[in-house]
Short mmCIF file of C-alpha atoms in Angstrom, two decimals:
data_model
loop_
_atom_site.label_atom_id
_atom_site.label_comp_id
_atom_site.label_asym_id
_atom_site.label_seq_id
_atom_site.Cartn_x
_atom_site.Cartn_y
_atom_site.Cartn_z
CA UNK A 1 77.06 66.69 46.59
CA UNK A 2 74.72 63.89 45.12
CA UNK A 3 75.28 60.60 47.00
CA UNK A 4 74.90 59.06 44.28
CA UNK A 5 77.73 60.31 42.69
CA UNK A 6 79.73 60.96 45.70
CA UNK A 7 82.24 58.10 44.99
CA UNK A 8 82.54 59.70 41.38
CA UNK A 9 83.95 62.93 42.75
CA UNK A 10 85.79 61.28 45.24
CA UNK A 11 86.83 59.04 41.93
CA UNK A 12 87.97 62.36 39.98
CA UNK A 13 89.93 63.71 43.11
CA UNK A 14 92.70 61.07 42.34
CA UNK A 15 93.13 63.19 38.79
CA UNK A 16 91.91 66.85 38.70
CA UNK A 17 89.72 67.93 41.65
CA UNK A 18 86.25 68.99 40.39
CA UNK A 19 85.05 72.90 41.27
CA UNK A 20 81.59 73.21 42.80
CA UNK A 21 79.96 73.78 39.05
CA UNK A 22 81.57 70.82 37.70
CA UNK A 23 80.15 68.56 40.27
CA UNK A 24 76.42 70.22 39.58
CA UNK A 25 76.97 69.34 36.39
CA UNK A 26 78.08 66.14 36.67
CA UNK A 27 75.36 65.21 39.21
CA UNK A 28 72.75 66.92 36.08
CA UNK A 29 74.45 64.47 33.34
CA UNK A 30 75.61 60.68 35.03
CA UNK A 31 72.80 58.65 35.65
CA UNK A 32 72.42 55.73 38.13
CA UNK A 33 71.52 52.23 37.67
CA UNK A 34 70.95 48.99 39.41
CA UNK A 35 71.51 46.12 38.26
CA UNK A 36 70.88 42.76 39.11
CA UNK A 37 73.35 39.92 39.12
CA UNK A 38 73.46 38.20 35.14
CA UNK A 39 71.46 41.32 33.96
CA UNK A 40 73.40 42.96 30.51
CA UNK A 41 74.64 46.23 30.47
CA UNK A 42 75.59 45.43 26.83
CA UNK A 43 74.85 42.46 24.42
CA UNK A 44 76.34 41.81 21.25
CA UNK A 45 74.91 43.46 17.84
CA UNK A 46 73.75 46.75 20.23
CA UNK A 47 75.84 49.71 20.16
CA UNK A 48 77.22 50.89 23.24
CA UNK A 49 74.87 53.85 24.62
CA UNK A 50 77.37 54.77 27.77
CA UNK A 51 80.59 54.90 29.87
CA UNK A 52 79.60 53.30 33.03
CA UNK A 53 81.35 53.23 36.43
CA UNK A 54 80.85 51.17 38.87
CA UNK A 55 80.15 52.65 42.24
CA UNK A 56 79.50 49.09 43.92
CA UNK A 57 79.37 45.17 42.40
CA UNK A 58 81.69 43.85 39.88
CA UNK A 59 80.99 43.26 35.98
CA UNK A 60 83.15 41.83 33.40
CA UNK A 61 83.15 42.01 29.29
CA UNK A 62 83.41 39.37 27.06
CA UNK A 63 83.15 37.60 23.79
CA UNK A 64 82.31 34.61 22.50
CA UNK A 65 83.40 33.00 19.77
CA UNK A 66 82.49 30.97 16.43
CA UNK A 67 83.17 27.47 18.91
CA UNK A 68 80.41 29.24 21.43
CA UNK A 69 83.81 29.94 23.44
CA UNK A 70 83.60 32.80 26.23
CA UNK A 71 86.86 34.97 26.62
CA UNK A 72 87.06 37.49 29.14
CA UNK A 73 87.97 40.82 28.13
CA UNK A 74 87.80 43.05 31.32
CA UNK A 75 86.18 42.80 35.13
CA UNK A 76 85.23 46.20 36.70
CA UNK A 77 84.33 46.27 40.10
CA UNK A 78 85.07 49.44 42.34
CA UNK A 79 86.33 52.75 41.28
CA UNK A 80 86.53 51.07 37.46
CA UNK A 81 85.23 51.96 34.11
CA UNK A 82 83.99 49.32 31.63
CA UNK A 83 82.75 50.45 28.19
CA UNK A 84 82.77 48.85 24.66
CA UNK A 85 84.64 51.85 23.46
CA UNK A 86 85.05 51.15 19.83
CA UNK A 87 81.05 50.41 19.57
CA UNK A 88 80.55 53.61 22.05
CA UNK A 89 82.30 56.34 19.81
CA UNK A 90 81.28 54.66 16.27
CA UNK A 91 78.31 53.76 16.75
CA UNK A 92 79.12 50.09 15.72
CA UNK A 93 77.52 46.98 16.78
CA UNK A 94 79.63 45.77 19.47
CA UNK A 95 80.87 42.30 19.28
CA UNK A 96 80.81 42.11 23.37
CA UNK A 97 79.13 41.35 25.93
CA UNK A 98 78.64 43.34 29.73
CA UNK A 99 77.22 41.91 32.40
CA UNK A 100 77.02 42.13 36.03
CA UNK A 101 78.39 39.22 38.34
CA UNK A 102 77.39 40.39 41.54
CA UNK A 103 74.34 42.77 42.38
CA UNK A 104 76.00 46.02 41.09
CA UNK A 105 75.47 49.87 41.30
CA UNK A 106 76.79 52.06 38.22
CA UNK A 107 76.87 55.56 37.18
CA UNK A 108 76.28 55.68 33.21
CA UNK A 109 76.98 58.61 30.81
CA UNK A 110 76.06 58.50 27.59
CA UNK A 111 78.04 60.31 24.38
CA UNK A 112 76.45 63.71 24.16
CA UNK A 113 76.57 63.98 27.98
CA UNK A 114 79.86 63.22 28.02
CA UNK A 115 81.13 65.60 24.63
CA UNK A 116 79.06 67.90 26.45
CA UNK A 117 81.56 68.04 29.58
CA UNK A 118 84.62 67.87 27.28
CA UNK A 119 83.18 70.53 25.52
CA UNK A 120 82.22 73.14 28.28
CA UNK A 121 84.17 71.86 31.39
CA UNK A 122 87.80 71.36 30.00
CA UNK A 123 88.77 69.48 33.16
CA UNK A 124 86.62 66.38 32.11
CA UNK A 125 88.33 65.96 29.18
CA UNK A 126 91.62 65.69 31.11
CA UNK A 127 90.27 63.66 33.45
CA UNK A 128 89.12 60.98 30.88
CA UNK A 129 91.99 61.64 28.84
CA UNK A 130 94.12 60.23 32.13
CA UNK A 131 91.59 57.50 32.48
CA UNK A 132 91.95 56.34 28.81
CA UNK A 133 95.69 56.47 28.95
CA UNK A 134 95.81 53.97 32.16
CA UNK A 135 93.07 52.07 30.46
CA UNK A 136 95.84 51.88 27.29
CA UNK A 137 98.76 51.38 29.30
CA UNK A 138 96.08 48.11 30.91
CA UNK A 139 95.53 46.58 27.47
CA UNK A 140 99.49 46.93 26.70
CA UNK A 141 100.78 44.83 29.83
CA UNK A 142 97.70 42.18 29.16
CA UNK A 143 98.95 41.89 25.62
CA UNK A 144 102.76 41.11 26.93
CA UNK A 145 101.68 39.17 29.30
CA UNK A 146 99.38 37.00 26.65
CA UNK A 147 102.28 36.71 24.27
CA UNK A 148 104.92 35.92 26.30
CA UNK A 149 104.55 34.92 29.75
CA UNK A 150 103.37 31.38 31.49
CA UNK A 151 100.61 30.43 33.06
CA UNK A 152 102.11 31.00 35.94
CA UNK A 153 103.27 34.33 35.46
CA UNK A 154 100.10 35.43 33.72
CA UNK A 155 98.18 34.29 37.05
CA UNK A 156 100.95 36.47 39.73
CA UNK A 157 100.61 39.08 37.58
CA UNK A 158 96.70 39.30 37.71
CA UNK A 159 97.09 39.04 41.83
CA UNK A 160 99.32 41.59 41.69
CA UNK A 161 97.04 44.30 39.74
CA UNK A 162 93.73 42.79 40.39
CA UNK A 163 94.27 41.78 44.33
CA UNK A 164 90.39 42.97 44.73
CA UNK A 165 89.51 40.41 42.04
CA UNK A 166 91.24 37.17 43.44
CA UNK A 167 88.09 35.66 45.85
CA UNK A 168 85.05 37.57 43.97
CA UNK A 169 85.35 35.85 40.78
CA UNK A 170 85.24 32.38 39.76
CA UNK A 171 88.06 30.15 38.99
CA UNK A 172 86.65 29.84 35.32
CA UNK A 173 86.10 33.34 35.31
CA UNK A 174 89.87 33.90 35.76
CA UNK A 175 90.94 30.93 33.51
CA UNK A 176 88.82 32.65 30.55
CA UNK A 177 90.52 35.87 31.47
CA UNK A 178 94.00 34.64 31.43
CA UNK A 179 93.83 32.01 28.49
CA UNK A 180 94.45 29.10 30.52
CA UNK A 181 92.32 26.60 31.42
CA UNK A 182 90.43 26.23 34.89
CA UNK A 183 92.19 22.97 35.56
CA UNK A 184 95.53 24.40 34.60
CA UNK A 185 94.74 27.05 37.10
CA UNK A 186 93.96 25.05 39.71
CA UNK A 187 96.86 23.30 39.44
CA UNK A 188 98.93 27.06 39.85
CA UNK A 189 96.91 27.62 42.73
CA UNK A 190 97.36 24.48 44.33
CA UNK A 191 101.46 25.09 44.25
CA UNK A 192 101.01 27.85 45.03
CA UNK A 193 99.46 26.94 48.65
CA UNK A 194 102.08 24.17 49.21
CA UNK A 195 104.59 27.09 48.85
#
């Protein structure tokens, strides 16, 4: 086993253990990367080259808007994927940003590596199949939560999922995330300590 893709395989164990083959050739086809705090994985306009877990370090996607606005999208850190997937399997210009917010260490695959696993090694496709599906089910609960619950609410339900998250990223960070502003959210956390 690679070290550098140990915490991959031990990733994949959660879904569909990998045979000794399948973790040769994953250690032939992920590559790893280090990357500096502020340094872009992705900027807007590029297309998305890879699917990149993070072994160590947190990063987060984004967008910003017509007003110069930034909205945050999605923060990886441990045992999490983060990929511009639309840009990734259409070769679009992405419209995001990723970048690292702490000194990070990923494991990147890019799309004929990876349709080359689907293709020969069935059990990768399952795998990120499973992955995807969370990934959906993710997106779903952060819509519901955008559309219809408070500030409050929205905030619980991030330290709930995200507990990891809480002290590693920024009170603006969070506010951009949830749609609130930082001083709303310091407010919420405020009550929440006198509670």
């Amino acid at each position: 086993m690679s070290n550098e893709t140990a915490p991959l395989i031990e990733y994949f164990k959660g879904y569909i253990p990998l045979s000794k083959k399948e973790i040769e050739v994953l250690n032939e086809r992920f590559i790893e990367r280090r990357i500096r705090r502020k340094q872009f994985v992705l900027q807007e306009n590029e297309v998305c080259q890879y699917y990149t877990f993070v072994v160590s370090g947190c990063l987060k996607m984004y967008n910003i808007d017509g007003n110069g606005e930034e909205h945050n999208l999605q923060f990886a850190a441990e045992n999490d994927w983060i990929v511009d997937i639309d840009s990734f399997h259409n070769k679009k210009p992405s419209k995001l940003y990723i970048i690292a917010l702490e000194t990070s260490v990923v494991l990147q695959i890019g799309k004929n590596d990876l349709w080359y696993l689907y293709t020969y090694y069935p059990k990768f496709d399952r795998n990120f199949r499973v992955i995807i599906e969370q990934k959906f089910i993710e997106l779903q609960n952060r819509v519901l939560q955008n559309i219809s619950a408070t500030g409050e609410e929205k905030y619980e339900f991030f330290l709930k999922h995200y507990p990891h998250l809480a002290n590693r990223i920024s009170n603006m960070q969070i506010a951009s995330y949830l749609g609130i502003t930082p001083q709303f959210l310091s407010k919420i956390r405020h009550k929440r300590m006198k509670s």
